[in-house]
PDB file of C-alpha atoms in Angstrom:
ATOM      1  CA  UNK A   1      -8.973  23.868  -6.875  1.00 86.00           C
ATOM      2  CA  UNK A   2     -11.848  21.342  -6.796  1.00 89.00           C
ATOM      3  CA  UNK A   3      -9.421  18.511  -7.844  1.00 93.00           C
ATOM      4  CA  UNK A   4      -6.545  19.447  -5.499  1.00 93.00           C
ATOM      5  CA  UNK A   5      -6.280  19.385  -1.661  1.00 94.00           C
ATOM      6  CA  UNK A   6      -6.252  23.280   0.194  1.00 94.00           C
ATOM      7  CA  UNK A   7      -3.049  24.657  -0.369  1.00 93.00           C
ATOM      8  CA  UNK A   8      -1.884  25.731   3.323  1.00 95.00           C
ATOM      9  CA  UNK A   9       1.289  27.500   2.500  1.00 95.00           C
ATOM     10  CA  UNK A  10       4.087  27.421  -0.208  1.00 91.00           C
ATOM     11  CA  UNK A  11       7.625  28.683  -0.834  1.00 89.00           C
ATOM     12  CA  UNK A  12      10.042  29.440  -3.922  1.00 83.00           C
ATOM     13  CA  UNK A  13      13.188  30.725  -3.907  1.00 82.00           C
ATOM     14  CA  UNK A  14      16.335  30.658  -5.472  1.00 77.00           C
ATOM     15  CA  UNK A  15      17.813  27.900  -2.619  1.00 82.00           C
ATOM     16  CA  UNK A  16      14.269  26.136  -2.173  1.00 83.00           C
ATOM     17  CA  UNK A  17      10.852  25.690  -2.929  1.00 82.00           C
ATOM     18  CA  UNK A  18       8.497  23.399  -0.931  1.00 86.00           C
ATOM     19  CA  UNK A  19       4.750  23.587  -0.071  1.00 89.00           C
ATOM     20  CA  UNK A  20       2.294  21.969   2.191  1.00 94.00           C
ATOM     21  CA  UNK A  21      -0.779  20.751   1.555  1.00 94.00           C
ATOM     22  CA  UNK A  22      -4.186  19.833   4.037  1.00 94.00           C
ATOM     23  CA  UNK A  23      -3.993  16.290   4.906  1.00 93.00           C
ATOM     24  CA  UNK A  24      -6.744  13.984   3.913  1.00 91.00           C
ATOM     25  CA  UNK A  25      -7.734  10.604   5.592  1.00 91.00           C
ATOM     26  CA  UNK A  26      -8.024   9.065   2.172  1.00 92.00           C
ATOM     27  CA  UNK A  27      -5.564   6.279   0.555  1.00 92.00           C
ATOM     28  CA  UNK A  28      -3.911   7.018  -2.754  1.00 96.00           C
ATOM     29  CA  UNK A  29      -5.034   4.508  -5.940  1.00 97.00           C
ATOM     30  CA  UNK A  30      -1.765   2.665  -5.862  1.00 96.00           C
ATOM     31  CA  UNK A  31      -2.574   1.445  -2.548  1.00 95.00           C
ATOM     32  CA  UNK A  32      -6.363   0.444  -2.949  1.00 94.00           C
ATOM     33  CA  UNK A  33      -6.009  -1.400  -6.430  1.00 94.00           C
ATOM     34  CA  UNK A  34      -2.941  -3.168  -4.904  1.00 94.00           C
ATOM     35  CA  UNK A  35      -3.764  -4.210  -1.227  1.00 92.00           C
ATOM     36  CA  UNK A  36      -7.111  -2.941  -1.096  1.00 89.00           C
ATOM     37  CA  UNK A  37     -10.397  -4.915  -2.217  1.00 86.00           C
ATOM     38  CA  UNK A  38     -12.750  -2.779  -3.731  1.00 89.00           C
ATOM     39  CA  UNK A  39     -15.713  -4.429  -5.814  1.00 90.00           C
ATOM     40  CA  UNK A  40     -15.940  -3.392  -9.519  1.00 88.00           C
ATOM     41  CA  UNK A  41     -18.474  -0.555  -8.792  1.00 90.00           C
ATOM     42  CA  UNK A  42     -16.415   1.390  -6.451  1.00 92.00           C
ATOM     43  CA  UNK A  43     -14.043   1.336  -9.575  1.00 93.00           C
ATOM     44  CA  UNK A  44     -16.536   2.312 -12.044  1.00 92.00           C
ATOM     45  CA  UNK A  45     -16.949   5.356  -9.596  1.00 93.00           C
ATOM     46  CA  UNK A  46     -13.347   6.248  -9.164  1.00 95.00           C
ATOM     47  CA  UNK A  47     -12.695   6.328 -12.868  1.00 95.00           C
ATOM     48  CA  UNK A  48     -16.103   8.301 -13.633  1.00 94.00           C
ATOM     49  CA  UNK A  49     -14.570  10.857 -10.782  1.00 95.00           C
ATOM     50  CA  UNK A  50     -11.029  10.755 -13.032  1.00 95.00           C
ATOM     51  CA  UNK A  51     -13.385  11.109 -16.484  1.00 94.00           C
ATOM     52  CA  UNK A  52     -13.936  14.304 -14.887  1.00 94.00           C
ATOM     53  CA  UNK A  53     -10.324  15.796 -14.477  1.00 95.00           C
ATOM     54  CA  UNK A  54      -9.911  15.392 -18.123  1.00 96.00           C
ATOM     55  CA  UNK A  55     -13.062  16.900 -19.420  1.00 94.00           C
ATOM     56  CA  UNK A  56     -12.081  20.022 -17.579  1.00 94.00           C
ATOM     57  CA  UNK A  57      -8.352  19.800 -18.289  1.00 95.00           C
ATOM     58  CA  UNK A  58      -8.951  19.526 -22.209  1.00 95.00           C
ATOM     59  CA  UNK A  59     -11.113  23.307 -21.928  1.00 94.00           C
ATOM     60  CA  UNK A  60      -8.240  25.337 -20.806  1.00 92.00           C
ATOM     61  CA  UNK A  61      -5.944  25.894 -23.834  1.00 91.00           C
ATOM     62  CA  UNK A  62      -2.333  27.268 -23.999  1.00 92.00           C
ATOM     63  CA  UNK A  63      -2.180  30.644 -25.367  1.00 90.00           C
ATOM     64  CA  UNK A  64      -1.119  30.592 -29.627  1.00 87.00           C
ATOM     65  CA  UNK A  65       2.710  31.405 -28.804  1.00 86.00           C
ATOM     66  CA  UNK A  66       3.488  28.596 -26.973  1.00 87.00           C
ATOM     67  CA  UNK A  67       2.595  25.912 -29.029  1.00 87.00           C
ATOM     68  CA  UNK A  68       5.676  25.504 -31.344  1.00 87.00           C
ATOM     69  CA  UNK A  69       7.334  25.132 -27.468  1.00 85.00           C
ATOM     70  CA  UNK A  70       5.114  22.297 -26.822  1.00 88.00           C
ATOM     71  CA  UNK A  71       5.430  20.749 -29.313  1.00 88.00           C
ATOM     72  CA  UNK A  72       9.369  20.932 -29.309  1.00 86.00           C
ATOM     73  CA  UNK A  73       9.155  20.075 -25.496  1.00 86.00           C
ATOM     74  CA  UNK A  74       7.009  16.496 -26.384  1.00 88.00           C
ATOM     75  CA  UNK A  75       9.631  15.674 -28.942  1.00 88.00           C
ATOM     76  CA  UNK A  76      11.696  15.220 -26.484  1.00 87.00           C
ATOM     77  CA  UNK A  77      10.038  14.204 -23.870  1.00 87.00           C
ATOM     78  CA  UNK A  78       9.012  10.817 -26.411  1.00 92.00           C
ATOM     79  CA  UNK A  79      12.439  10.647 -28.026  1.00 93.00           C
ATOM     80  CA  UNK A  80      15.209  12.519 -26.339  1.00 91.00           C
ATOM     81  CA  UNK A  81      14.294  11.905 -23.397  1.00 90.00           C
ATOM     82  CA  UNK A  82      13.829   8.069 -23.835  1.00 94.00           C
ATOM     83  CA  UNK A  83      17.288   7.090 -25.795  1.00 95.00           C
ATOM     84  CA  UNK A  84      19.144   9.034 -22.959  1.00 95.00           C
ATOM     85  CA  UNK A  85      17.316   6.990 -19.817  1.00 95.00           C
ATOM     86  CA  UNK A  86      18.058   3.634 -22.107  1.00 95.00           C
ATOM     87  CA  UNK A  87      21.488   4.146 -22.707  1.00 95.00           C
ATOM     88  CA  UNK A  88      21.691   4.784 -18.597  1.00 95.00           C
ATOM     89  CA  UNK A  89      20.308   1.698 -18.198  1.00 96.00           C
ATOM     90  CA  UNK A  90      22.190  -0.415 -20.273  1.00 93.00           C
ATOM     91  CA  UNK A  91      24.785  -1.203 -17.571  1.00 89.00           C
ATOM     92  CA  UNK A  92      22.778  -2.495 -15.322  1.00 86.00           C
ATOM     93  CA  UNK A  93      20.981  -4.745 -18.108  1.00 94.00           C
ATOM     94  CA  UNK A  94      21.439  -8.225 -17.405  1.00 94.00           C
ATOM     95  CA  UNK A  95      20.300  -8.732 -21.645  1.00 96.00           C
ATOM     96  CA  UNK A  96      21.697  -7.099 -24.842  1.00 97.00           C
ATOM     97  CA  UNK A  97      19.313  -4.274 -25.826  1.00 97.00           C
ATOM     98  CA  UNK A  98      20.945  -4.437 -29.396  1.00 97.00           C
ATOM     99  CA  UNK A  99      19.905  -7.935 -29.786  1.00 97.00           C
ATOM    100  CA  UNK A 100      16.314  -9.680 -30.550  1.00 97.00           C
ATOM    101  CA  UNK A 101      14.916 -10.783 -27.126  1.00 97.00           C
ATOM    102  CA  UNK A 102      12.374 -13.676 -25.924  1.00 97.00           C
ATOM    103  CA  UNK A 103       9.620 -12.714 -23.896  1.00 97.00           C
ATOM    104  CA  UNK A 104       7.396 -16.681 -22.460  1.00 96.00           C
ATOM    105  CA  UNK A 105       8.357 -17.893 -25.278  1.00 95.00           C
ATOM    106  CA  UNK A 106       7.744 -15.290 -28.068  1.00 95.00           C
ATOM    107  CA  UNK A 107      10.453 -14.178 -30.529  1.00 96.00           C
ATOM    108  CA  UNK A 108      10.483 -10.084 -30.279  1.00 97.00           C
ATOM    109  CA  UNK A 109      12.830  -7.370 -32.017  1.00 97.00           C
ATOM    110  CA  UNK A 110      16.104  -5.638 -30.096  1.00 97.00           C
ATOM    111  CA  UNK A 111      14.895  -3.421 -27.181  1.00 97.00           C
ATOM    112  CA  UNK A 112      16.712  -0.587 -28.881  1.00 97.00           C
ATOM    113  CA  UNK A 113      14.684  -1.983 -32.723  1.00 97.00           C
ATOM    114  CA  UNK A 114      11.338  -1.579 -30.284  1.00 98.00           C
ATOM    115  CA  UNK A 115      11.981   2.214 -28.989  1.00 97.00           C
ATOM    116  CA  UNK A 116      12.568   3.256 -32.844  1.00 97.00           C
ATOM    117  CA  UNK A 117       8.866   1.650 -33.460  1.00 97.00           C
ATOM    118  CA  UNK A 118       7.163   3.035 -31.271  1.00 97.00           C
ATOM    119  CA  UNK A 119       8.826   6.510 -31.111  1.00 97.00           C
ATOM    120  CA  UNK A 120       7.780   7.065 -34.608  1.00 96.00           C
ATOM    121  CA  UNK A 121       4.426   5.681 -34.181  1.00 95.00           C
ATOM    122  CA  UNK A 122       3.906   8.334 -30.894  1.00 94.00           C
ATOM    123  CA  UNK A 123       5.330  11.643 -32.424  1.00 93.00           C
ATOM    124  CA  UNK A 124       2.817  10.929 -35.150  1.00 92.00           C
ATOM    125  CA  UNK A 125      -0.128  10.960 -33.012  1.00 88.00           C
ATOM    126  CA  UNK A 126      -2.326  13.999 -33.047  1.00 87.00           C
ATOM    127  CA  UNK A 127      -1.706  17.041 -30.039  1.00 88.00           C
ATOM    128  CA  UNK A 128      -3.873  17.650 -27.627  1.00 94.00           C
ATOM    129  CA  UNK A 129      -2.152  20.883 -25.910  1.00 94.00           C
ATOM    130  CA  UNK A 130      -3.864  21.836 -22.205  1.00 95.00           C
ATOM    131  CA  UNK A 131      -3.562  22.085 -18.785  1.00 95.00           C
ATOM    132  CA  UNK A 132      -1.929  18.911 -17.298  1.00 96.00           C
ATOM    133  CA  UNK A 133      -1.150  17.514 -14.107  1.00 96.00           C
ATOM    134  CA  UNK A 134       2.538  15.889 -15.575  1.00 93.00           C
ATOM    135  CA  UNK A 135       2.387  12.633 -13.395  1.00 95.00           C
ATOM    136  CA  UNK A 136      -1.608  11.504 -13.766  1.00 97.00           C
ATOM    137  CA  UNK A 137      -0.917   7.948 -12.014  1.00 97.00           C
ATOM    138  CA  UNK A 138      -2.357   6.000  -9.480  1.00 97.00           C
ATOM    139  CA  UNK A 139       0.187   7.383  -6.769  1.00 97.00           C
ATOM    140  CA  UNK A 140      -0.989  10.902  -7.074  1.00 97.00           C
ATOM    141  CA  UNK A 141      -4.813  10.507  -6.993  1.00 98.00           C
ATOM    142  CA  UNK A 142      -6.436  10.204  -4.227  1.00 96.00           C
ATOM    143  CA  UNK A 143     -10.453   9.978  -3.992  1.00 94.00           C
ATOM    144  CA  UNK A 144     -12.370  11.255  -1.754  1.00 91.00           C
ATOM    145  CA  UNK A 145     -15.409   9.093  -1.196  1.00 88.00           C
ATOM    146  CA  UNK A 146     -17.579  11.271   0.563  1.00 88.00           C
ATOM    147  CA  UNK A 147     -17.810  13.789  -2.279  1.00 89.00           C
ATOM    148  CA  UNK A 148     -17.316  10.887  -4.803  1.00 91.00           C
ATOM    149  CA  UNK A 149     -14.286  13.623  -6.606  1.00 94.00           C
ATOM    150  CA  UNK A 150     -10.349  12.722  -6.837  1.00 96.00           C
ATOM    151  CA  UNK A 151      -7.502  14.662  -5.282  1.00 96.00           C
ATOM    152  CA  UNK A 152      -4.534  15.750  -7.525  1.00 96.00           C
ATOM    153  CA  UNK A 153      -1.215  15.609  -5.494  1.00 95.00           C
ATOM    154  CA  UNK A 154       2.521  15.867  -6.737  1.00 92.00           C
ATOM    155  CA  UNK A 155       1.811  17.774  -9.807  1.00 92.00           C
ATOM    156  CA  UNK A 156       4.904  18.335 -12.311  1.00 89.00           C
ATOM    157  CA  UNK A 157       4.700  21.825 -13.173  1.00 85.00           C
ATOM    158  CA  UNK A 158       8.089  21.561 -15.286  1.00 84.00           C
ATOM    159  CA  UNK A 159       8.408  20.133 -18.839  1.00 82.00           C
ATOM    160  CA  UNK A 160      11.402  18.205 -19.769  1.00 77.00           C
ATOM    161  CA  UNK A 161      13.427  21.198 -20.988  1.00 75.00           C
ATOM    162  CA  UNK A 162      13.465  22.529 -17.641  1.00 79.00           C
ATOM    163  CA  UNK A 163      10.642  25.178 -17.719  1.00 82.00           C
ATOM    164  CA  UNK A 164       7.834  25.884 -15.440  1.00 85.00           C
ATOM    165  CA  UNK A 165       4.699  25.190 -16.838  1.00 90.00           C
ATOM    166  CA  UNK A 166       1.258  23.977 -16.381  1.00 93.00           C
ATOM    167  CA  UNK A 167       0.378  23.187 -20.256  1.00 94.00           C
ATOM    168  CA  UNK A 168       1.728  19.704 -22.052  1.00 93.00           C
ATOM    169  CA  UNK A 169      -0.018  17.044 -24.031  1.00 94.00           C
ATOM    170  CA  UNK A 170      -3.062  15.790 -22.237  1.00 95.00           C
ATOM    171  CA  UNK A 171      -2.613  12.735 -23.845  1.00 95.00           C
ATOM    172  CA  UNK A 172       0.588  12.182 -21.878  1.00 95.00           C
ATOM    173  CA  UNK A 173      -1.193  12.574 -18.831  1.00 96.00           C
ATOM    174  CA  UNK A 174      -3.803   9.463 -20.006  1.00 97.00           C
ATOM    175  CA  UNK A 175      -0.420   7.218 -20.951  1.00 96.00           C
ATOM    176  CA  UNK A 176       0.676   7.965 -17.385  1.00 96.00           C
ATOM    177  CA  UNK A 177      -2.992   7.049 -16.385  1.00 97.00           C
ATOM    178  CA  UNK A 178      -2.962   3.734 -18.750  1.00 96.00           C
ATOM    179  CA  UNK A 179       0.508   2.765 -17.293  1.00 95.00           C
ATOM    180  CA  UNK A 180      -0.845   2.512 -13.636  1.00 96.00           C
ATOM    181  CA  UNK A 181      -4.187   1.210 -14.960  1.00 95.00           C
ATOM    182  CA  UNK A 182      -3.120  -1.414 -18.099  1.00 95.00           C
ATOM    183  CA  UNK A 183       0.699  -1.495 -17.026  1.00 96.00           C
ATOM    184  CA  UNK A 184       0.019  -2.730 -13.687  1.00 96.00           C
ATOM    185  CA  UNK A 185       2.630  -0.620 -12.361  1.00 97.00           C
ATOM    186  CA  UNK A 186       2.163  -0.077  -8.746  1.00 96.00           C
ATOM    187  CA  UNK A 187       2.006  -4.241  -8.928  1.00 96.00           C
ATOM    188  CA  UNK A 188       5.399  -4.645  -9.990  1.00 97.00           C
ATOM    189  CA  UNK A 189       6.051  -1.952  -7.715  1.00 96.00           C
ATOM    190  CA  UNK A 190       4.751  -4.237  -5.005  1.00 95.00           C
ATOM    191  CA  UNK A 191       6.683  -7.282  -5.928  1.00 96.00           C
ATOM    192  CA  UNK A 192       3.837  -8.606  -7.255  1.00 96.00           C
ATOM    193  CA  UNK A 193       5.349 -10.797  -9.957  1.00 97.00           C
ATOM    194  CA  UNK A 194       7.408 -13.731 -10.895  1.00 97.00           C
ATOM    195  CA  UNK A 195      10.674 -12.976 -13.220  1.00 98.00           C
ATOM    196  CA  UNK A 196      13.155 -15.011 -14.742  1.00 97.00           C
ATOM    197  CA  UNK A 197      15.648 -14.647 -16.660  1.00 96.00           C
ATOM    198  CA  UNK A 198      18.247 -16.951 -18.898  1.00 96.00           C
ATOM    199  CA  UNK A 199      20.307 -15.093 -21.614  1.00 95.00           C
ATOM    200  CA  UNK A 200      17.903 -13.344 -23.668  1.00 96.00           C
ATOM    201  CA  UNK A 201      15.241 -15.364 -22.836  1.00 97.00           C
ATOM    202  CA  UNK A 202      12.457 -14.194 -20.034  1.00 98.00           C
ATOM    203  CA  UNK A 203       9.816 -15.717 -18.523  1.00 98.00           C
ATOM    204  CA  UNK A 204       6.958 -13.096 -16.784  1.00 98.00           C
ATOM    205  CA  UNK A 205       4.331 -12.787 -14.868  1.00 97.00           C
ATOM    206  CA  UNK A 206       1.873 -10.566 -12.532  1.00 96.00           C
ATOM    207  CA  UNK A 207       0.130 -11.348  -9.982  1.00 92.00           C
ATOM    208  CA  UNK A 208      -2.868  -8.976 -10.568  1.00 88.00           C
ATOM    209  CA  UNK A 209      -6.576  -9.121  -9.111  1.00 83.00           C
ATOM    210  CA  UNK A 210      -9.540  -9.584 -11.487  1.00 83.00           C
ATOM    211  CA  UNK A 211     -11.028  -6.334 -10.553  1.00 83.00           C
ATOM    212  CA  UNK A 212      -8.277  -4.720 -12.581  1.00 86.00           C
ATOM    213  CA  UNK A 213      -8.994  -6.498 -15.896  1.00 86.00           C
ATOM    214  CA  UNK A 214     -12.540  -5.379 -15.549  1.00 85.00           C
ATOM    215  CA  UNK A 215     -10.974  -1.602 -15.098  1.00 89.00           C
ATOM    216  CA  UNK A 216      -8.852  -2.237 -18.252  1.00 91.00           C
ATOM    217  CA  UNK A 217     -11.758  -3.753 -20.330  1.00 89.00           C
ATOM    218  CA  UNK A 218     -13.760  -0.356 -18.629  1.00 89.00           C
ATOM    219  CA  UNK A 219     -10.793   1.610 -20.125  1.00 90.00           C
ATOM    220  CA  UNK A 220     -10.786   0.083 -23.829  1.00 88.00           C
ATOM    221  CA  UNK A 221     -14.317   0.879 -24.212  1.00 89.00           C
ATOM    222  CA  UNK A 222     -14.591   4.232 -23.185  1.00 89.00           C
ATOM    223  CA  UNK A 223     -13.456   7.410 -24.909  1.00 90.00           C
ATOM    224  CA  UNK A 224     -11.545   9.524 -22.277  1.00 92.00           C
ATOM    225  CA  UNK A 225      -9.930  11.797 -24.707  1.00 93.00           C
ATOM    226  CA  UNK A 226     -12.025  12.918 -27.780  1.00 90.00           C
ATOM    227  CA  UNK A 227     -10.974  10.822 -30.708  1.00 89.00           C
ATOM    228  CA  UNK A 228      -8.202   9.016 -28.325  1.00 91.00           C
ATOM    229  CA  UNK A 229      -8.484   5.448 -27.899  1.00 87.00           C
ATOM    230  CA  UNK A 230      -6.442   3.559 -24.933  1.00 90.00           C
ATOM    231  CA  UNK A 231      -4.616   1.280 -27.701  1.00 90.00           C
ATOM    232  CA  UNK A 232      -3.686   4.981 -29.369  1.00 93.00           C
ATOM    233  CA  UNK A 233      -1.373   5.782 -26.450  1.00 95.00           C
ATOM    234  CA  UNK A 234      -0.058   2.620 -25.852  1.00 96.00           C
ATOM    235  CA  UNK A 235       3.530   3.375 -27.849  1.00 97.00           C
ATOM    236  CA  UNK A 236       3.502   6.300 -25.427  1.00 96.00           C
ATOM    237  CA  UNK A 237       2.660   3.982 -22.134  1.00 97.00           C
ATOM    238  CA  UNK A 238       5.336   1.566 -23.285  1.00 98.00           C
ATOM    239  CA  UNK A 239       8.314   4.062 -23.884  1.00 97.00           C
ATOM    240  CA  UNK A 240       7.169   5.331 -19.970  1.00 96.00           C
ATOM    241  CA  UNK A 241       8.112   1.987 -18.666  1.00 97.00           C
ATOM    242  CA  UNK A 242      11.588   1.881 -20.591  1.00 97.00           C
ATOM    243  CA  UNK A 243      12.481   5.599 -19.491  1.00 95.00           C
ATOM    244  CA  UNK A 244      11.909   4.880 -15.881  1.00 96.00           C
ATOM    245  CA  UNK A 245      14.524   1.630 -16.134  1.00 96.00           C
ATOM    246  CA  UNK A 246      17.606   3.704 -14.575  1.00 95.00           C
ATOM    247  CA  UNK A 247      14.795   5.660 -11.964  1.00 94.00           C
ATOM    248  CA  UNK A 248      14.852   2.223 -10.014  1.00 95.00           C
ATOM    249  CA  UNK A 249      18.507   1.556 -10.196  1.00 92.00           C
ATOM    250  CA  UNK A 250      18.202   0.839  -6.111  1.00 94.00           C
ATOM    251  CA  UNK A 251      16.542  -3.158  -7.307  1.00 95.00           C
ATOM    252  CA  UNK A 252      17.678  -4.506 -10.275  1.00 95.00           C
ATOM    253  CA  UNK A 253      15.240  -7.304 -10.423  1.00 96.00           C
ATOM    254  CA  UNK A 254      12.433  -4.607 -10.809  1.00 97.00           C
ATOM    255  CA  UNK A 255      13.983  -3.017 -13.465  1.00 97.00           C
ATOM    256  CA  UNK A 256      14.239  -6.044 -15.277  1.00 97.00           C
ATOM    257  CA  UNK A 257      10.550  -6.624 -14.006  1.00 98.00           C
ATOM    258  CA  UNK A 258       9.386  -2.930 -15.664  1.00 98.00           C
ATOM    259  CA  UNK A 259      11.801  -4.365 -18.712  1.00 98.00           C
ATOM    260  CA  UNK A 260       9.729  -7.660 -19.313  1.00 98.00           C
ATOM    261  CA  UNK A 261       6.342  -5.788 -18.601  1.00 98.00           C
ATOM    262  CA  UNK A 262       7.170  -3.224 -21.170  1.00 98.00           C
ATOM    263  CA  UNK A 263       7.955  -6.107 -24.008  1.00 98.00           C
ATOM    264  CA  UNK A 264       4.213  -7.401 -22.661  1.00 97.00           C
ATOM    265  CA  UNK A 265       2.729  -4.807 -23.081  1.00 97.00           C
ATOM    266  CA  UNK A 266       4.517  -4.104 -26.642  1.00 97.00           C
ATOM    267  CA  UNK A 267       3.540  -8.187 -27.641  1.00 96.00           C
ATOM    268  CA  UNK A 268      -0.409  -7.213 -26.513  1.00 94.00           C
ATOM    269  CA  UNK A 269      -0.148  -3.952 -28.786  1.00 94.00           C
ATOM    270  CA  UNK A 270       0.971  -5.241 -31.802  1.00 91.00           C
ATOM    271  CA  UNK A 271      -1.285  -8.018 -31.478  1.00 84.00           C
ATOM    272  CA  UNK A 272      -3.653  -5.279 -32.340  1.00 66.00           C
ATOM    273  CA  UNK A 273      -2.484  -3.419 -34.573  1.00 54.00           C
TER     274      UNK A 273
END
């Protein structure tokens, strides 16, 4: 309750379900790290404040009989889940996903060659079953400034097989985290790029501040999962920006912006590994 706004009334029915929530005179992250000017230490702060939601969220386990369930749900979360938002995206693709692809100048595998990588690489990383919030990004966190704690709004509550639940892999929750944080998502959101495109050759770029990099290079050197490092859940960060291609069907030139920023981020992670 500490790390959500008051709940003022809620309904779930068969037909509908719908709740409202106290309103709070705060801006959500996506809107301070992309039009807002915050110095470094007023970072530092709000990322102590989200240190904090994971530390407690990592305490409440799942009971024993619903982790084979978890982990089935993950599996397809990272794979299913994935090949089926990919193949809805192919007809909008302005590029062959079966064929190798140029990204400023660098020779890279087939889309479709990419997503086997890193799927294996992500279903072999260790579980960390717990509470989660289901969509930990900038969009739904809002900090509170006075009290120096974050706001959770927006939580999933449903896992991709269509059940209501509060438990999932905490380590999800970072890669939706890293993908608003390293990603630059709520950037490209913004229009905050250049992009183009000849063939299967793509030329990239974000317009970012400098405040960010220092909240990435915060990021790499701090341990915000035990035994979790931010280059561990990077396969899992880049798959989120591939599944969410047909999700912004409305602009195709973002998609094919989230497209190129996913093969960035995939150039930056095997270039150490």
């Amino acid at each position: 309750k500490r790390l959500t706004p008051n709940l003022i009334d809620s309904k779930v029915t068969l037909q509908e379900t719908h709740y409202s929530i106290e309103y709070l005179n705060y801006l959500p992250l996506n809107e301070l790290a992309v039009h807002g000017r915050l110095p470094a230490k007023s970072w530092g702060g709000i990322f102590s404040a989200c240190l904090e939601y994971f530390e407690e969220a990592i305490q409440t386990q799942p009971p024993e009989g619903m982790l084979v369930k978890l982990e089935k749900n993950r599996e397809a979360l990272i794979d299913w889940k994935t090949r089926q938002r990919l193949t809805e995206f192919e007809q909008y693709a302005e590029i062959n996903l079966h064929q190798s692809v140029e990204l400023n100048g660098m020779a890279l595998p087939s889309v479709y060659q990419i997503v086997d990588d890193l799927i294996a690489v992500s279903l072999q990383k260790k579980l960390h079953f717990s509470v989660v919030h289901g969509d930990f990004c900038f969009s739904n966190i809002i900090y509170d400034s006075r009290s120096k704690v974050i706001k959770l709004i927006d939580p999933r509550g449903i896992n991709s097989l269509g059940e209501a639940t509060i438990y999932g892999d905490l380590v999800y929750d970072l890669a939706k985290f890293s993908h608003s944080v390293v990603g630059f998502y709520d950037f490209i959101l913004a229009g905050a790029f250049s992009l183009e495109m000849n063939g299967q050759s793509i030329q990239f770029e974000i317009e970012a501040n400098e405040v960010m990099e220092e909240l990435i290079s915060l990021m790499q050197r701090t341990e915000i999962i035990k035994g979790v490092k931010i280059k561990d859940v990077m396969p899992l960060v880049i798959l989120l920006f591939l599944s969410m291609l047909p999700l912004h069907a409305d602009s195709i030139r973002r998609q094919h912006a989230l497209l190129a920023n996913a093969l960035r981020l995939y150039c930056d992670y095997k270039g150490t590994v």
